[in-house]
Amino acid sequence: MESRDLGASALADDKDNTHYKEINYYIQYSDGRFYIGLWDLYNSRNINTAVAADDIFSYSQRRTAHIIDLRTNYTFGPSFPINIEADIMLYGGANAGEVVLEPDGSYKRTGILPIFRQATL
C-alpha cells in the first residue's frame, strides 16, 4: 500500500500567558513497509533568545528554533515482527538543547552518540 503525503499542523495557546505557538510541516512517503518523512518542527515554548530567534519564520542557520528532521522506519512484517526506526536531526535546533552554539559559529552536539567515528590507525 503506497502512500504519499504532504501536510502541516499548527497550534496556538495563550491560556498560560506564554504565547505558545507550534507549527510543523512534513512530506512523507510509505510503501507499506518502508517509511521516510522530512519534518520541519517548531514550537515557541521556553525559547532562550540568547541562542535562538523567537521569530517563527526565522530559518537562520545559527539561530533558528526550527528542527529539520529526517524520519525513517522499516517494518519487516508479520513473520518477523520488528520495526527499525532512525530519526536524524538535519538542521537547526539552536534552542533544543541537543546542540550548543560555539563562539566561532560552529555547533557542538551534546548527548548524541556519533553514528560514524573517524578511525585512527
PDB file of C-alpha atoms in Angstrom:
ATOM      1  CA  MET A   1       0.000   0.000   0.000  1.00  0.00           C
ATOM      2  CA  GLU A   2       1.869   3.042  -1.277  1.00  0.00           C
ATOM      3  CA  SER A   3       1.073   6.494   0.095  1.00  0.00           C
ATOM      4  CA  ARG A   4       2.485   9.967  -0.300  1.00  0.00           C
ATOM      5  CA  ASP A   5       1.521  12.805   1.996  1.00  0.00           C
ATOM      6  CA  LEU A   6       2.196  16.483   2.319  1.00  0.00           C
ATOM      7  CA  GLY A   7       0.802  18.173   5.390  1.00  0.00           C
ATOM      8  CA  ALA A   8       1.033  20.699   8.148  1.00  0.00           C
ATOM      9  CA  SER A   9      -0.285  21.329  11.613  1.00  0.00           C
ATOM     10  CA  ALA A  10      -0.455  24.495  13.686  1.00  0.00           C
ATOM     11  CA  LEU A  11      -1.392  25.214  17.281  1.00  0.00           C
ATOM     12  CA  ALA A  12      -1.533  28.367  19.360  1.00  0.00           C
ATOM     13  CA  ASP A  13      -2.355  28.770  23.052  1.00  0.00           C
ATOM     14  CA  ASP A  14      -2.183  31.763  25.362  1.00  0.00           C
ATOM     15  CA  LYS A  15      -4.013  30.485  28.439  1.00  0.00           C
ATOM     16  CA  ASP A  16      -0.776  30.367  30.467  1.00  0.00           C
ATOM     17  CA  ASN A  17       0.495  33.718  29.075  1.00  0.00           C
ATOM     18  CA  THR A  18       3.445  32.098  27.238  1.00  0.00           C
ATOM     19  CA  HIS A  19       2.138  32.938  23.746  1.00  0.00           C
ATOM     20  CA  TYR A  20       2.790  29.304  22.759  1.00  0.00           C
ATOM     21  CA  LYS A  21       2.983  28.601  19.025  1.00  0.00           C
ATOM     22  CA  GLU A  22       3.708  25.334  17.284  1.00  0.00           C
ATOM     23  CA  ILE A  23       3.920  24.770  13.567  1.00  0.00           C
ATOM     24  CA  ASN A  24       5.012  21.585  11.828  1.00  0.00           C
ATOM     25  CA  TYR A  25       5.298  20.773   8.137  1.00  0.00           C
ATOM     26  CA  TYR A  26       6.019  17.402   6.636  1.00  0.00           C
ATOM     27  CA  ILE A  27       6.349  15.473   3.438  1.00  0.00           C
ATOM     28  CA  GLN A  28       6.368  11.694   3.681  1.00  0.00           C
ATOM     29  CA  TYR A  29       6.272   8.511   1.642  1.00  0.00           C
ATOM     30  CA  SER A  30       5.411   4.929   2.581  1.00  0.00           C
ATOM     31  CA  ASP A  31       5.167   1.713   0.590  1.00  0.00           C
ATOM     32  CA  GLY A  32       3.630  -0.272   3.459  1.00  0.00           C
ATOM     33  CA  ARG A  33       6.903  -1.490   4.959  1.00  0.00           C
ATOM     34  CA  PHE A  34       9.292   1.405   4.402  1.00  0.00           C
ATOM     35  CA  TYR A  35       8.522   4.932   5.573  1.00  0.00           C
ATOM     36  CA  ILE A  36      10.523   8.114   5.051  1.00  0.00           C
ATOM     37  CA  GLY A  37       9.494  11.606   6.032  1.00  0.00           C
ATOM     38  CA  LEU A  38      11.025  15.053   6.213  1.00  0.00           C
ATOM     39  CA  TRP A  39       9.627  17.174   9.055  1.00  0.00           C
ATOM     40  CA  ASP A  40      10.030  20.842   9.986  1.00  0.00           C
ATOM     41  CA  LEU A  41       9.266  21.156  13.711  1.00  0.00           C
ATOM     42  CA  TYR A  42       8.889  24.425  15.627  1.00  0.00           C
ATOM     43  CA  ASN A  43       7.487  25.352  18.990  1.00  0.00           C
ATOM     44  CA  SER A  44       7.897  28.606  20.850  1.00  0.00           C
ATOM     45  CA  ARG A  45       7.891  27.338  24.435  1.00  0.00           C
ATOM     46  CA  ASN A  46      10.925  28.298  26.532  1.00  0.00           C
ATOM     47  CA  ILE A  47      12.980  29.757  23.684  1.00  0.00           C
ATOM     48  CA  ASN A  48      16.279  31.018  25.033  1.00  0.00           C
ATOM     49  CA  THR A  49      16.695  34.202  22.981  1.00  0.00           C
ATOM     50  CA  ALA A  50      20.410  34.276  23.832  1.00  0.00           C
ATOM     51  CA  VAL A  51      20.907  31.308  21.471  1.00  0.00           C
ATOM     52  CA  ALA A  52      17.774  31.154  19.295  1.00  0.00           C
ATOM     53  CA  ALA A  53      15.446  33.538  17.479  1.00  0.00           C
ATOM     54  CA  ASP A  54      11.879  33.618  18.768  1.00  0.00           C
ATOM     55  CA  ASP A  55      10.541  34.525  15.299  1.00  0.00           C
ATOM     56  CA  ILE A  56       8.528  31.595  13.910  1.00  0.00           C
ATOM     57  CA  PHE A  57       9.652  32.487  10.381  1.00  0.00           C
ATOM     58  CA  SER A  58      13.387  32.608  11.176  1.00  0.00           C
ATOM     59  CA  TYR A  59      15.397  29.875   9.473  1.00  0.00           C
ATOM     60  CA  SER A  60      18.772  31.467  10.229  1.00  0.00           C
ATOM     61  CA  GLN A  61      21.454  28.791  10.217  1.00  0.00           C
ATOM     62  CA  ARG A  62      22.871  29.976  13.543  1.00  0.00           C
ATOM     63  CA  ARG A  63      19.698  30.949  15.427  1.00  0.00           C
ATOM     64  CA  THR A  64      16.681  29.023  14.191  1.00  0.00           C
ATOM     65  CA  ALA A  65      14.481  27.267  16.749  1.00  0.00           C
ATOM     66  CA  HIS A  66      13.171  25.070  13.916  1.00  0.00           C
ATOM     67  CA  ILE A  67      14.358  21.481  13.666  1.00  0.00           C
ATOM     68  CA  ILE A  68      14.506  19.792  10.266  1.00  0.00           C
ATOM     69  CA  ASP A  69      14.182  16.093  10.997  1.00  0.00           C
ATOM     70  CA  LEU A  70      14.519  13.071   8.680  1.00  0.00           C
ATOM     71  CA  ARG A  71      12.398  10.182   9.945  1.00  0.00           C
ATOM     72  CA  THR A  72      12.719   6.654   8.610  1.00  0.00           C
ATOM     73  CA  ASN A  73      11.123   3.355   9.573  1.00  0.00           C
ATOM     74  CA  TYR A  74      11.196  -0.172   8.209  1.00  0.00           C
ATOM     75  CA  THR A  75       8.734  -2.909   9.226  1.00  0.00           C
ATOM     76  CA  PHE A  76       9.881  -6.441   8.474  1.00  0.00           C
ATOM     77  CA  GLY A  77       6.366  -7.893   8.516  1.00  0.00           C
ATOM     78  CA  PRO A  78       4.249 -10.476  10.373  1.00  0.00           C
ATOM     79  CA  SER A  79       6.797 -13.286  10.071  1.00  0.00           C
ATOM     80  CA  PHE A  80       9.489 -11.154  11.728  1.00  0.00           C
ATOM     81  CA  PRO A  81       7.585  -8.543  13.805  1.00  0.00           C
ATOM     82  CA  ILE A  82      10.264  -5.909  14.321  1.00  0.00           C
ATOM     83  CA  ASN A  83      10.352  -2.239  13.334  1.00  0.00           C
ATOM     84  CA  ILE A  84      13.604  -0.357  12.893  1.00  0.00           C
ATOM     85  CA  GLU A  85      13.416   3.399  13.138  1.00  0.00           C
ATOM     86  CA  ALA A  86      16.033   6.109  12.705  1.00  0.00           C
ATOM     87  CA  ASP A  87      15.323   9.811  13.158  1.00  0.00           C
ATOM     88  CA  ILE A  88      18.082  12.236  12.259  1.00  0.00           C
ATOM     89  CA  MET A  89      18.207  15.947  13.019  1.00  0.00           C
ATOM     90  CA  LEU A  90      19.489  17.546   9.818  1.00  0.00           C
ATOM     91  CA  TYR A  91      19.317  21.261  10.568  1.00  0.00           C
ATOM     92  CA  GLY A  92      18.560  23.738  13.322  1.00  0.00           C
ATOM     93  CA  GLY A  93      17.763  23.122  16.925  1.00  0.00           C
ATOM     94  CA  ALA A  94      19.646  26.086  18.388  1.00  0.00           C
ATOM     95  CA  ASN A  95      17.148  26.053  21.257  1.00  0.00           C
ATOM     96  CA  ALA A  96      16.632  22.293  21.552  1.00  0.00           C
ATOM     97  CA  GLY A  97      19.441  21.531  23.977  1.00  0.00           C
ATOM     98  CA  GLU A  98      20.944  18.933  21.630  1.00  0.00           C
ATOM     99  CA  VAL A  99      23.398  21.477  20.299  1.00  0.00           C
ATOM    100  CA  VAL A 100      25.410  24.334  21.764  1.00  0.00           C
ATOM    101  CA  LEU A 101      26.418  27.280  19.601  1.00  0.00           C
ATOM    102  CA  GLU A 102      30.151  27.897  19.968  1.00  0.00           C
ATOM    103  CA  PRO A 103      31.622  31.443  19.793  1.00  0.00           C
ATOM    104  CA  ASP A 104      33.120  30.663  16.357  1.00  0.00           C
ATOM    105  CA  GLY A 105      29.632  29.896  14.962  1.00  0.00           C
ATOM    106  CA  SER A 106      30.023  26.117  14.926  1.00  0.00           C
ATOM    107  CA  TYR A 107      27.717  23.741  16.761  1.00  0.00           C
ATOM    108  CA  LYS A 108      28.815  21.362  19.488  1.00  0.00           C
ATOM    109  CA  ARG A 109      26.478  18.392  19.790  1.00  0.00           C
ATOM    110  CA  THR A 110      25.608  17.244  23.297  1.00  0.00           C
ATOM    111  CA  GLY A 111      24.097  13.974  24.418  1.00  0.00           C
ATOM    112  CA  ILE A 112      24.088  12.465  20.933  1.00  0.00           C
ATOM    113  CA  LEU A 113      26.147   9.413  20.166  1.00  0.00           C
ATOM    114  CA  PRO A 114      28.083   9.778  16.905  1.00  0.00           C
ATOM    115  CA  ILE A 115      26.948   7.347  14.236  1.00  0.00           C
ATOM    116  CA  PHE A 116      30.312   7.354  12.487  1.00  0.00           C
ATOM    117  CA  ARG A 117      33.649   7.926  14.145  1.00  0.00           C
ATOM    118  CA  GLN A 118      36.884   8.506  12.275  1.00  0.00           C
ATOM    119  CA  ALA A 119      39.293   5.648  12.849  1.00  0.00           C
ATOM    120  CA  THR A 120      42.892   6.415  13.651  1.00  0.00           C
ATOM    121  CA  LEU A 121      45.500   3.817  12.741  1.00  0.00           C
TER     122      LEU A 121
END
